[in-house]
Amino acid sequence: VIVTLAGGVGAARLLAGMVQVVKPTDITAVVNTADDMVIHGLYISPDIDTVTYTLAGISNPETGWGMAGETWVTMHELELLGGTTWFRLGDRDLATHLYRTQRMSEGASLSQVTSELAASRGVGVRIVPMSDDPVRTRLSVEIVPPDGGADGIPLLRSAGQEQIDITIEEIGFQQYFVKQRHQVPVRAIRFAGAENARPAPGVLEAIATATHLIVSPSNPLVSIAPLLAIGELRDMLATRRDHNVAVSPIVGGVALKGPADRLLVEMGHESSAVGVARLYAPWASTLVIDNADAALAPRVEAEGMKCIVTDTVMSTPAKAASLAKVTIDACE
Ligand code: FO1
């Protein structure tokens, strides 16, 4: 079995490539759940849904998250009511959250519901949350007093703005990522609940017996780091370090999607394949980097990782399949 450590869009693309080259039932995706949130009383698990929808062939190709052919009638009505609409839940997508929330209120675990939803969508890959226990990414961000914003609205300072009476406030991941459009400076990141969280049933066994372990090109600090914050998971990964292969999500110093580049710098790391190598070297032995970064290969190897240079930008299904094949071969 091939185990893939997964965040959202980057992981979903790689998994969609993988199912073109190996049997879906031979793949287990262990997915980040630290982005999960309850809003309108509904339990939302964005990375699990992104992976599920992508493998089911029903994801929105423009955004990478949410469903294709989505309509927004409910959000529009909610807007008229003055409700909370910064986190947009499409009419089709809502069915997933209703189903999950109801099943969990009946006592089902997140992993049970995740496999029910994957089965209903015809997904052959085994999709497992990293944990059934709540682990939540919390970010300490810089804020200015309410009157600090030019038009009185922005409470949070955007990059480059003058430093006036900065205070720090801790906010949830979706508040940072979606509501603030990841445009506020981050001072610290923590994974609340990780210290007491257990890996979800089957996760440790899957990793222990995996023929291949592949770390998808997801954000190292907010998509992969939450999995490593679970002690038993990190220890299990470290015991098989020599067989773990990661794909760098940073290409030419920038993240293809999301704030990984900016967060790396804000947290004191280098925003490059070398910076990723430094983070992953303790528990992974090989880093796959993009052709654009070929010149960095010696520096990646100096961090103690074997380096493979290939095309990592999954702009087409064929390119995703070819990257999947390179990573699978790299484990052998
Ligand atoms: N991302 C956005 O940028 N804006 C949204 O309104 C939004 C809604 C949303 C609803 C359901 C879902 O599963 C994901 C959603 N996302 C949205 C994506 C998302 O929260 C992030 O991309 C991930 O958490 C990062 O991996």
Short mmCIF file of N, CA and C in Angstrom, two decimals, residues 101-210:
data_model
loop_
_atom_site.label_atom_id
_atom_site.label_comp_id
_atom_site.label_asym_id
_atom_site.label_seq_id
_atom_site.Cartn_x
_atom_site.Cartn_y
_atom_site.Cartn_z
N THR A 101 -22.20 16.38 9.63
CA THR A 101 -22.59 16.91 10.94
C THR A 101 -23.64 16.02 11.60
N GLN A 102 -24.61 15.58 10.80
CA GLN A 102 -25.65 14.71 11.33
C GLN A 102 -25.06 13.39 11.83
N ARG A 103 -24.19 12.78 11.01
CA ARG A 103 -23.59 11.49 11.39
C ARG A 103 -22.75 11.64 12.66
N MET A 104 -22.02 12.77 12.76
CA MET A 104 -21.19 12.96 13.94
C MET A 104 -22.05 13.21 15.18
N SER A 105 -23.20 13.87 14.96
CA SER A 105 -24.09 14.09 16.12
C SER A 105 -24.71 12.77 16.57
N GLU A 106 -24.75 11.79 15.68
CA GLU A 106 -25.24 10.45 16.04
C GLU A 106 -24.15 9.62 16.71
N GLY A 107 -22.93 10.18 16.76
CA GLY A 107 -21.84 9.46 17.43
C GLY A 107 -20.81 8.86 16.49
N ALA A 108 -21.00 9.02 15.18
CA ALA A 108 -19.99 8.49 14.25
C ALA A 108 -18.71 9.31 14.35
N SER A 109 -17.58 8.67 14.14
CA SER A 109 -16.30 9.39 14.20
C SER A 109 -16.05 10.05 12.84
N LEU A 110 -15.13 11.01 12.84
CA LEU A 110 -14.78 11.67 11.58
C LEU A 110 -14.26 10.65 10.57
N SER A 111 -13.47 9.67 11.02
CA SER A 111 -12.96 8.69 10.06
C SER A 111 -14.07 7.81 9.48
N GLN A 112 -15.05 7.45 10.31
CA GLN A 112 -16.19 6.68 9.78
C GLN A 112 -16.92 7.47 8.71
N VAL A 113 -17.24 8.72 9.04
CA VAL A 113 -18.02 9.55 8.11
C VAL A 113 -17.21 9.80 6.82
N THR A 114 -15.89 9.98 6.98
CA THR A 114 -15.05 10.22 5.82
C THR A 114 -15.10 9.04 4.86
N SER A 115 -15.07 7.81 5.41
CA SER A 115 -15.11 6.67 4.50
C SER A 115 -16.51 6.48 3.91
N GLU A 116 -17.55 6.84 4.67
CA GLU A 116 -18.90 6.77 4.10
C GLU A 116 -19.03 7.73 2.92
N LEU A 117 -18.54 8.96 3.12
CA LEU A 117 -18.65 9.96 2.05
C LEU A 117 -17.83 9.56 0.83
N ALA A 118 -16.63 9.02 1.06
CA ALA A 118 -15.79 8.60 -0.06
C ALA A 118 -16.47 7.46 -0.82
N ALA A 119 -17.05 6.52 -0.08
CA ALA A 119 -17.73 5.39 -0.73
C ALA A 119 -18.92 5.88 -1.55
N SER A 120 -19.71 6.80 -0.98
CA SER A 120 -20.87 7.33 -1.71
C SER A 120 -20.46 8.03 -2.99
N ARG A 121 -19.27 8.63 -2.96
CA ARG A 121 -18.79 9.36 -4.15
C ARG A 121 -18.02 8.45 -5.09
N GLY A 122 -17.92 7.16 -4.76
CA GLY A 122 -17.25 6.22 -5.64
C GLY A 122 -15.73 6.32 -5.64
N VAL A 123 -15.18 6.83 -4.54
CA VAL A 123 -13.72 6.99 -4.46
C VAL A 123 -13.10 5.69 -3.94
N GLY A 124 -12.14 5.14 -4.69
CA GLY A 124 -11.49 3.89 -4.30
C GLY A 124 -10.35 4.08 -3.32
N VAL A 125 -9.69 5.25 -3.37
CA VAL A 125 -8.59 5.54 -2.44
C VAL A 125 -9.15 5.55 -1.03
N ARG A 126 -8.39 4.96 -0.09
CA ARG A 126 -8.82 5.02 1.31
C ARG A 126 -8.42 6.38 1.86
N ILE A 127 -9.41 7.18 2.24
CA ILE A 127 -9.15 8.52 2.77
C ILE A 127 -9.35 8.48 4.28
N VAL A 128 -8.29 8.83 5.02
CA VAL A 128 -8.35 8.76 6.49
C VAL A 128 -7.95 10.11 7.08
N PRO A 129 -8.73 10.64 7.99
CA PRO A 129 -8.27 11.86 8.67
C PRO A 129 -7.04 11.53 9.52
N MET A 130 -6.16 12.50 9.72
CA MET A 130 -4.96 12.22 10.52
C MET A 130 -5.34 11.80 11.94
N SER A 131 -6.47 12.34 12.42
CA SER A 131 -6.92 12.04 13.78
C SER A 131 -8.42 12.23 13.87
N ASP A 132 -9.05 11.47 14.76
CA ASP A 132 -10.46 11.72 15.06
C ASP A 132 -10.59 12.73 16.20
N ASP A 133 -9.47 13.05 16.82
CA ASP A 133 -9.48 14.04 17.90
C ASP A 133 -9.30 15.44 17.30
N PRO A 134 -9.88 16.46 17.94
CA PRO A 134 -9.75 17.80 17.39
C PRO A 134 -8.32 18.34 17.53
N VAL A 135 -7.71 18.68 16.40
CA VAL A 135 -6.43 19.39 16.36
C VAL A 135 -6.70 20.63 15.51
N ARG A 136 -6.40 21.81 16.02
CA ARG A 136 -6.75 23.02 15.27
C ARG A 136 -5.55 23.95 15.13
N THR A 137 -5.29 24.35 13.90
CA THR A 137 -4.24 25.32 13.64
C THR A 137 -4.67 26.68 14.13
N ARG A 138 -3.82 27.30 14.97
CA ARG A 138 -4.08 28.64 15.50
C ARG A 138 -2.89 29.52 15.12
N LEU A 139 -3.17 30.67 14.58
CA LEU A 139 -2.11 31.56 14.15
C LEU A 139 -2.14 32.87 14.93
N SER A 140 -0.98 33.25 15.46
CA SER A 140 -0.87 34.55 16.12
C SER A 140 -0.52 35.56 15.03
N VAL A 141 -1.43 36.50 14.82
CA VAL A 141 -1.23 37.48 13.74
C VAL A 141 -1.15 38.88 14.32
N GLU A 142 -0.56 39.77 13.54
CA GLU A 142 -0.41 41.16 13.97
C GLU A 142 -1.69 41.93 13.70
N ILE A 143 -2.13 42.69 14.69
CA ILE A 143 -3.31 43.53 14.50
C ILE A 143 -3.02 44.96 14.94
N VAL A 144 -3.79 45.89 14.43
CA VAL A 144 -3.69 47.28 14.86
C VAL A 144 -5.03 47.64 15.50
N PRO A 145 -5.10 48.69 16.29
CA PRO A 145 -6.38 49.06 16.92
C PRO A 145 -7.44 49.34 15.85
N PRO A 146 -8.74 49.21 16.20
CA PRO A 146 -9.82 49.38 15.22
C PRO A 146 -9.71 50.66 14.40
N ASP A 147 -9.17 51.74 15.00
CA ASP A 147 -9.11 52.98 14.24
C ASP A 147 -7.83 53.06 13.40
N GLY A 148 -7.08 51.99 13.41
CA GLY A 148 -5.81 51.99 12.66
C GLY A 148 -5.98 51.85 11.17
N GLY A 149 -7.11 51.29 10.76
CA GLY A 149 -7.32 51.08 9.32
C GLY A 149 -7.71 52.38 8.65
N ALA A 150 -7.28 52.56 7.42
CA ALA A 150 -7.52 53.80 6.69
C ALA A 150 -9.01 54.10 6.58
N ASP A 151 -9.82 53.10 6.29
CA ASP A 151 -11.26 53.32 6.12
C ASP A 151 -12.03 52.83 7.35
N GLY A 152 -11.31 52.56 8.41
CA GLY A 152 -11.97 52.13 9.64
C GLY A 152 -12.36 50.67 9.65
N ILE A 153 -12.27 50.00 8.51
CA ILE A 153 -12.74 48.61 8.46
C ILE A 153 -11.65 47.59 8.83
N PRO A 154 -10.50 47.62 8.16
CA PRO A 154 -9.57 46.53 8.44
C PRO A 154 -8.99 46.58 9.85
N LEU A 155 -9.26 45.54 10.59
CA LEU A 155 -8.73 45.44 11.95
C LEU A 155 -7.31 44.90 11.91
N LEU A 156 -7.02 44.19 10.84
CA LEU A 156 -5.74 43.51 10.77
C LEU A 156 -4.83 44.24 9.79
N ARG A 157 -3.58 44.40 10.20
CA ARG A 157 -2.62 45.13 9.40
C ARG A 157 -2.20 44.28 8.19
N SER A 158 -2.14 44.88 7.01
CA SER A 158 -1.64 44.11 5.88
C SER A 158 -0.15 44.39 5.71
N ALA A 159 0.50 43.51 4.96
CA ALA A 159 1.96 43.59 4.83
C ALA A 159 2.38 44.94 4.29
N GLY A 160 3.45 45.47 4.80
CA GLY A 160 3.99 46.71 4.25
C GLY A 160 3.47 47.95 4.95
N GLN A 161 2.31 47.83 5.57
CA GLN A 161 1.72 48.98 6.26
C GLN A 161 2.61 49.39 7.44
N GLU A 162 2.54 50.63 7.83
CA GLU A 162 3.38 51.12 8.92
C GLU A 162 3.07 50.41 10.23
N GLN A 163 4.09 50.23 11.05
CA GLN A 163 3.90 49.54 12.32
C GLN A 163 3.42 50.53 13.37
N ILE A 164 2.12 50.48 13.68
CA ILE A 164 1.60 51.37 14.71
C ILE A 164 0.89 50.53 15.78
N ASP A 165 1.37 50.62 17.00
CA ASP A 165 0.75 49.93 18.13
C ASP A 165 0.31 48.52 17.79
N ILE A 166 1.24 47.76 17.30
CA ILE A 166 0.89 46.39 16.90
C ILE A 166 0.59 45.54 18.13
N THR A 167 -0.51 44.84 18.07
CA THR A 167 -0.74 43.81 19.09
C THR A 167 -0.93 42.49 18.35
N ILE A 168 -0.88 41.42 19.12
CA ILE A 168 -0.95 40.09 18.52
C ILE A 168 -2.27 39.46 18.94
N GLU A 169 -2.94 38.88 17.96
CA GLU A 169 -4.18 38.16 18.28
C GLU A 169 -4.10 36.77 17.67
N GLU A 170 -4.61 35.78 18.40
CA GLU A 170 -4.59 34.43 17.86
C GLU A 170 -5.93 34.13 17.18
N ILE A 171 -5.85 33.69 15.94
CA ILE A 171 -7.08 33.40 15.18
C ILE A 171 -7.01 31.98 14.61
N GLY A 172 -8.17 31.46 14.21
CA GLY A 172 -8.24 30.12 13.63
C GLY A 172 -7.76 30.11 12.19
N PHE A 173 -7.48 28.91 11.69
CA PHE A 173 -6.90 28.80 10.35
C PHE A 173 -7.79 29.41 9.27
N GLN A 174 -9.09 29.14 9.27
CA GLN A 174 -9.94 29.67 8.20
C GLN A 174 -10.13 31.18 8.31
N GLN A 175 -10.07 31.70 9.56
CA GLN A 175 -10.12 33.16 9.73
C GLN A 175 -8.90 33.78 9.05
N TYR A 176 -7.76 33.12 9.22
CA TYR A 176 -6.52 33.60 8.58
C TYR A 176 -6.57 33.40 7.07
N PHE A 177 -6.89 32.19 6.65
CA PHE A 177 -6.73 31.82 5.25
C PHE A 177 -7.81 32.44 4.36
N VAL A 178 -9.05 32.33 4.80
CA VAL A 178 -10.16 32.78 3.96
C VAL A 178 -10.58 34.21 4.32
N LYS A 179 -10.89 34.45 5.61
CA LYS A 179 -11.42 35.77 5.99
C LYS A 179 -10.38 36.86 5.76
N GLN A 180 -9.14 36.62 6.17
CA GLN A 180 -8.07 37.63 6.00
C GLN A 180 -7.27 37.40 4.72
N ARG A 181 -7.69 36.41 3.91
CA ARG A 181 -7.03 36.09 2.64
C ARG A 181 -5.52 35.91 2.81
N HIS A 182 -5.12 35.32 3.88
CA HIS A 182 -3.71 35.12 4.30
C HIS A 182 -2.82 36.32 3.98
N GLN A 183 -3.36 37.52 4.22
CA GLN A 183 -2.60 38.74 3.95
C GLN A 183 -2.11 39.43 5.22
N VAL A 184 -2.25 38.78 6.37
CA VAL A 184 -1.78 39.41 7.61
C VAL A 184 -0.50 38.73 8.09
N PRO A 185 0.43 39.51 8.65
CA PRO A 185 1.68 38.92 9.13
C PRO A 185 1.44 37.93 10.27
N VAL A 186 2.10 36.79 10.19
CA VAL A 186 1.96 35.74 11.20
C VAL A 186 3.22 35.72 12.07
N ARG A 187 3.02 35.67 13.39
CA ARG A 187 4.15 35.63 14.32
C ARG A 187 4.40 34.22 14.85
N ALA A 188 3.32 33.43 14.97
CA ALA A 188 3.47 32.08 15.53
C ALA A 188 2.34 31.18 15.05
N ILE A 189 2.63 29.90 15.00
CA ILE A 189 1.63 28.90 14.60
C ILE A 189 1.66 27.79 15.64
N ARG A 190 0.46 27.36 16.09
CA ARG A 190 0.43 26.19 16.97
C ARG A 190 -0.75 25.30 16.58
N PHE A 191 -0.68 24.06 17.02
CA PHE A 191 -1.72 23.09 16.68
C PHE A 191 -2.41 22.68 17.97
N ALA A 192 -3.45 23.42 18.31
CA ALA A 192 -4.14 23.19 19.58
C ALA A 192 -4.74 21.79 19.61
N GLY A 193 -4.47 21.08 20.67
CA GLY A 193 -5.03 19.73 20.83
C GLY A 193 -4.10 18.62 20.37
N ALA A 194 -3.03 18.98 19.63
CA ALA A 194 -2.15 17.94 19.07
C ALA A 194 -1.48 17.10 20.15
N GLU A 195 -1.21 17.76 21.29
CA GLU A 195 -0.47 17.03 22.34
C GLU A 195 -1.27 15.83 22.88
N ASN A 196 -2.59 15.92 22.83
CA ASN A 196 -3.42 14.81 23.32
C ASN A 196 -4.05 13.98 22.21
N ALA A 197 -3.78 14.33 20.96
CA ALA A 197 -4.46 13.65 19.85
C ALA A 197 -3.80 12.32 19.53
N ARG A 198 -4.62 11.35 19.19
CA ARG A 198 -4.12 10.05 18.72
C ARG A 198 -4.33 9.99 17.21
N PRO A 199 -3.47 9.31 16.49
CA PRO A 199 -3.75 9.10 15.07
C PRO A 199 -5.08 8.36 14.92
N ALA A 200 -5.80 8.62 13.83
CA ALA A 200 -7.08 7.94 13.62
C ALA A 200 -6.84 6.43 13.47
N PRO A 201 -7.87 5.62 13.74
CA PRO A 201 -7.70 4.16 13.65
C PRO A 201 -7.14 3.76 12.28
N GLY A 202 -6.14 2.93 12.31
CA GLY A 202 -5.56 2.41 11.06
C GLY A 202 -4.40 3.22 10.50
N VAL A 203 -4.22 4.45 10.99
CA VAL A 203 -3.17 5.32 10.42
C VAL A 203 -1.78 4.76 10.72
N LEU A 204 -1.51 4.43 11.98
CA LEU A 204 -0.17 3.94 12.33
C LEU A 204 0.13 2.63 11.62
N GLU A 205 -0.86 1.74 11.55
CA GLU A 205 -0.68 0.45 10.89
C GLU A 205 -0.39 0.67 9.40
N ALA A 206 -1.15 1.61 8.80
CA ALA A 206 -0.95 1.88 7.36
C ALA A 206 0.47 2.38 7.11
N ILE A 207 0.95 3.28 7.97
CA ILE A 207 2.30 3.83 7.76
C ILE A 207 3.35 2.74 8.03
N ALA A 208 3.13 1.96 9.08
CA ALA A 208 4.12 0.93 9.44
C ALA A 208 4.28 -0.10 8.34
N THR A 209 3.20 -0.40 7.63
CA THR A 209 3.26 -1.47 6.63
C THR A 209 3.31 -0.94 5.20
N ALA A 210 3.36 0.37 5.03
CA ALA A 210 3.35 0.94 3.67
C ALA A 210 4.58 0.52 2.88
#
